[in-house]
Amino acid sequence: MNKVIKGTIAAGAAVALFGGGAGSLAYWQASESTDELTLQMGHVQLMEGAKTYYLNGDEMSYETLNSYDSRLVPGDVVTYNHRFGIDVATGADTVLNVAELEFEDTPQFVLDALETDLTVSVVEEWSENLTFSATNEARSFNVSGRGLVEVTVKVAVPADHADSETMVYGISLKPLPVTLTQVAEPLPDAVG
């Protein structure tokens, strides 16, 4: 085939392809877009706060409380407060749990002579939607919102305690784990 015919066929094909030749269709078109979408993830946050120590109502440092000059005698009450900030997204079913008091290297007969108490309470609300309610599980609380809770441990030597054998032993309280855990649904409320 000669070059002129080949060139004419190629030029005709190019016009048909690029020039909207016969048989091509044109469609109307309009476009819009969706809005930008930013979502906030929920959160469960537990923050350690202030610690305070008291002996018979007088605030003191841990070093003073643990010194030789502050040895416990019958009638003494030690109070330890530890605050924790909680920040839980609304709608995130979350449980705050405080472990049971546990002592180590302390003979049972010494523990039997002591009176101990553990309480957990809200001391400051950081948001209007703070909820904090005891559940049917010991030391567990359904929580949401933002606030400050306080774990209080009291150890008392009864005033009528006369067993001199307990005088030579120390009392060693293990650290209490405090956890904030999201759950599938709130725990049942405490009864009674």
Short mmCIF file of C-alpha atoms in Angstrom, two decimals:
data_model
loop_
_atom_site.label_atom_id
_atom_site.label_comp_id
_atom_site.label_asym_id
_atom_site.label_seq_id
_atom_site.Cartn_x
_atom_site.Cartn_y
_atom_site.Cartn_z
CA MET A 1 0.00 0.00 0.00
CA ASN A 2 1.46 3.32 -0.83
CA LYS A 3 2.45 5.86 1.72
CA VAL A 4 -0.17 8.42 0.73
CA ILE A 5 -3.05 6.00 1.29
CA LYS A 6 -1.63 4.84 4.63
CA GLY A 7 -1.22 8.46 5.75
CA THR A 8 -4.79 9.32 4.73
CA ILE A 9 -6.24 6.35 6.68
CA ALA A 10 -4.18 7.20 9.76
CA ALA A 11 -5.24 10.86 9.62
CA GLY A 12 -8.91 9.87 9.32
CA ALA A 13 -8.63 7.55 12.32
CA ALA A 14 -7.01 10.30 14.36
CA VAL A 15 -9.81 12.73 13.47
CA ALA A 16 -12.40 10.12 14.48
CA LEU A 17 -10.70 9.40 17.81
CA PHE A 18 -9.69 12.89 18.90
CA GLY A 19 -12.12 15.06 17.11
CA GLY A 20 -15.36 13.42 18.20
CA GLY A 21 -15.92 11.79 14.87
CA ALA A 22 -19.10 10.16 13.74
CA GLY A 23 -20.62 7.64 16.14
CA SER A 24 -19.29 9.17 19.39
CA LEU A 25 -21.71 10.39 22.10
CA ALA A 26 -21.39 13.32 24.50
CA TYR A 27 -22.99 13.12 28.01
CA TRP A 28 -23.87 15.97 30.34
CA GLN A 29 -22.06 15.82 33.64
CA ALA A 30 -22.18 17.67 37.00
CA SER A 31 -20.31 16.89 40.18
CA GLU A 32 -20.32 17.72 43.89
CA SER A 33 -18.40 16.24 46.85
CA THR A 34 -19.15 15.19 50.39
CA ASP A 35 -18.05 17.30 53.34
CA GLU A 36 -14.79 16.57 55.10
CA LEU A 37 -15.56 14.28 58.02
CA THR A 38 -13.55 14.34 61.28
CA LEU A 39 -14.51 11.92 64.06
CA GLN A 40 -13.28 11.94 67.63
CA MET A 41 -12.31 8.61 69.17
CA GLY A 42 -13.45 7.91 72.70
CA HIS A 43 -11.01 7.39 75.49
CA VAL A 44 -10.52 5.84 78.88
CA GLN A 45 -7.84 7.56 80.93
CA LEU A 46 -6.72 7.09 84.55
CA MET A 47 -4.25 9.61 85.97
CA GLU A 48 -2.43 9.32 89.29
CA GLY A 49 -2.89 12.29 91.60
CA ALA A 50 -1.97 13.55 95.06
CA LYS A 51 -1.26 11.28 98.05
CA THR A 52 -1.77 12.31 101.68
CA TYR A 53 -0.96 10.55 104.94
CA TYR A 54 -2.45 11.14 108.38
CA LEU A 55 -1.73 9.80 111.85
CA ASN A 56 -4.61 10.43 114.23
CA GLY A 57 -5.87 13.23 111.99
CA ASP A 58 -2.53 15.06 111.65
CA GLU A 59 -1.20 15.27 108.08
CA MET A 60 2.43 14.26 107.62
CA SER A 61 4.83 13.03 104.98
CA TYR A 62 5.27 9.33 104.36
CA GLU A 63 8.84 9.59 105.65
CA THR A 64 7.60 11.01 108.98
CA LEU A 65 4.82 8.45 109.23
CA ASN A 66 7.32 5.64 108.63
CA SER A 67 9.95 7.01 111.02
CA TYR A 68 10.89 5.66 114.42
CA ASP A 69 9.10 8.58 116.09
CA SER A 70 5.73 7.58 114.57
CA ARG A 71 5.49 3.97 115.77
CA LEU A 72 1.89 2.86 116.21
CA VAL A 73 0.43 2.30 119.66
CA PRO A 74 -3.07 1.23 120.73
CA GLY A 75 -5.58 3.87 119.70
CA ASP A 76 -3.62 5.08 116.64
CA VAL A 77 -5.32 5.44 113.25
CA VAL A 78 -3.37 5.80 110.00
CA THR A 79 -5.26 7.21 107.01
CA TYR A 80 -3.80 7.11 103.51
CA ASN A 81 -5.59 8.95 100.67
CA HIS A 82 -4.62 8.56 97.04
CA ARG A 83 -6.44 10.50 94.32
CA PHE A 84 -6.93 9.44 90.71
CA GLY A 85 -8.26 11.48 87.81
CA ILE A 86 -10.67 9.68 85.51
CA ASP A 87 -11.60 10.76 82.00
CA VAL A 88 -14.04 8.46 80.22
CA ALA A 89 -15.82 9.26 76.97
CA THR A 90 -19.60 9.54 77.35
CA GLY A 91 -21.21 6.27 76.35
CA ALA A 92 -18.10 4.20 77.00
CA ASP A 93 -19.26 1.68 79.62
CA THR A 94 -16.31 1.61 81.98
CA VAL A 95 -15.61 0.04 85.37
CA LEU A 96 -13.19 1.38 87.98
CA ASN A 97 -11.87 -1.43 90.15
CA VAL A 98 -9.70 -1.22 93.26
CA ALA A 99 -7.99 -4.41 94.42
CA GLU A 100 -8.50 -5.87 97.87
CA LEU A 101 -6.22 -4.85 100.74
CA GLU A 102 -3.32 -7.26 100.83
CA PHE A 103 -0.50 -7.37 103.36
CA GLU A 104 2.87 -9.06 103.00
CA ASP A 105 5.42 -10.12 105.60
CA THR A 106 2.86 -9.41 108.33
CA PRO A 107 1.83 -12.30 110.61
CA GLN A 108 -1.86 -13.15 110.59
CA PHE A 109 -2.22 -12.62 114.35
CA VAL A 110 -1.04 -9.01 113.84
CA LEU A 111 -3.56 -8.53 111.03
CA ASP A 112 -6.29 -10.02 113.21
CA ALA A 113 -5.55 -7.36 115.82
CA LEU A 114 -5.94 -4.46 113.35
CA GLU A 115 -9.04 -2.76 112.02
CA THR A 116 -8.80 -1.92 108.30
CA ASP A 117 -11.10 -0.08 105.94
CA LEU A 118 -10.98 0.70 102.22
CA THR A 119 -13.30 3.26 100.60
CA VAL A 120 -13.53 4.85 97.15
CA SER A 121 -15.38 8.13 96.59
CA VAL A 122 -15.74 11.03 94.16
CA VAL A 123 -14.05 14.15 95.52
CA GLU A 124 -14.36 16.46 92.50
CA GLU A 125 -16.52 16.51 89.36
CA TRP A 126 -14.81 17.84 86.24
CA SER A 127 -17.84 17.41 83.98
CA GLU A 128 -21.60 17.67 84.43
CA ASN A 129 -22.09 14.18 83.03
CA LEU A 130 -19.89 12.37 85.59
CA THR A 131 -21.50 9.15 86.76
CA PHE A 132 -20.04 6.99 89.52
CA SER A 133 -22.05 4.16 91.03
CA ALA A 134 -21.19 1.08 93.07
CA THR A 135 -21.73 -2.25 91.34
CA ASN A 136 -22.60 -5.68 92.69
CA GLU A 137 -18.88 -6.56 92.62
CA ALA A 138 -16.73 -5.54 95.58
CA ARG A 139 -14.70 -2.34 95.09
CA SER A 140 -16.02 -1.89 91.51
CA PHE A 141 -17.81 1.19 90.19
CA ASN A 142 -19.50 2.05 86.88
CA VAL A 143 -18.04 5.36 85.68
CA SER A 144 -18.27 7.80 82.80
CA GLY A 145 -17.39 11.45 82.39
CA ARG A 146 -14.54 13.28 84.05
CA GLY A 147 -13.66 13.69 87.72
CA LEU A 148 -11.38 13.00 90.64
CA VAL A 149 -11.83 9.91 92.84
CA GLU A 150 -10.07 9.12 96.08
CA VAL A 151 -9.04 5.74 97.42
CA THR A 152 -8.84 5.85 101.23
CA VAL A 153 -7.15 3.17 103.34
CA LYS A 154 -7.46 3.23 107.13
CA VAL A 155 -5.45 1.04 109.48
CA ALA A 156 -6.29 1.29 113.18
CA VAL A 157 -4.82 -0.29 116.26
CA PRO A 158 -7.78 -0.70 118.64
CA ALA A 159 -7.47 1.34 121.84
CA ASP A 160 -8.12 -1.77 123.93
CA HIS A 161 -5.41 -3.79 122.17
CA ALA A 162 -3.21 -5.31 124.89
CA ASP A 163 -1.31 -8.09 123.09
CA SER A 164 2.33 -7.07 123.50
CA GLU A 165 3.49 -9.80 121.09
CA THR A 166 2.23 -7.74 118.12
CA MET A 167 4.43 -4.78 119.11
CA VAL A 168 7.57 -6.14 117.47
CA TYR A 169 6.10 -6.57 113.98
CA GLY A 170 5.73 -4.11 111.14
CA ILE A 171 2.67 -3.81 108.93
CA SER A 172 3.35 -3.96 105.21
CA LEU A 173 0.50 -3.11 102.85
CA LYS A 174 1.05 -4.12 99.22
CA PRO A 175 0.31 -1.57 96.48
CA LEU A 176 -3.37 -1.63 95.46
CA PRO A 177 -3.89 -1.89 91.71
CA VAL A 178 -6.51 0.61 90.49
CA THR A 179 -7.82 -0.14 86.99
CA LEU A 180 -10.24 1.52 84.60
CA THR A 181 -11.60 -0.97 82.06
CA GLN A 182 -14.11 -0.57 79.25
CA VAL A 183 -16.76 -3.29 79.32
CA ALA A 184 -19.49 -4.40 76.91
CA GLU A 185 -22.17 -3.06 79.24
CA PRO A 186 -22.29 -1.59 82.76
CA LEU A 187 -22.15 -4.01 85.69
CA PRO A 188 -25.37 -4.40 87.70
CA ASP A 189 -25.75 -1.81 90.47
CA ALA A 190 -25.06 -2.75 94.06
CA VAL A 191 -28.08 -4.03 95.97
CA GLY A 192 -28.76 -2.74 99.47
#
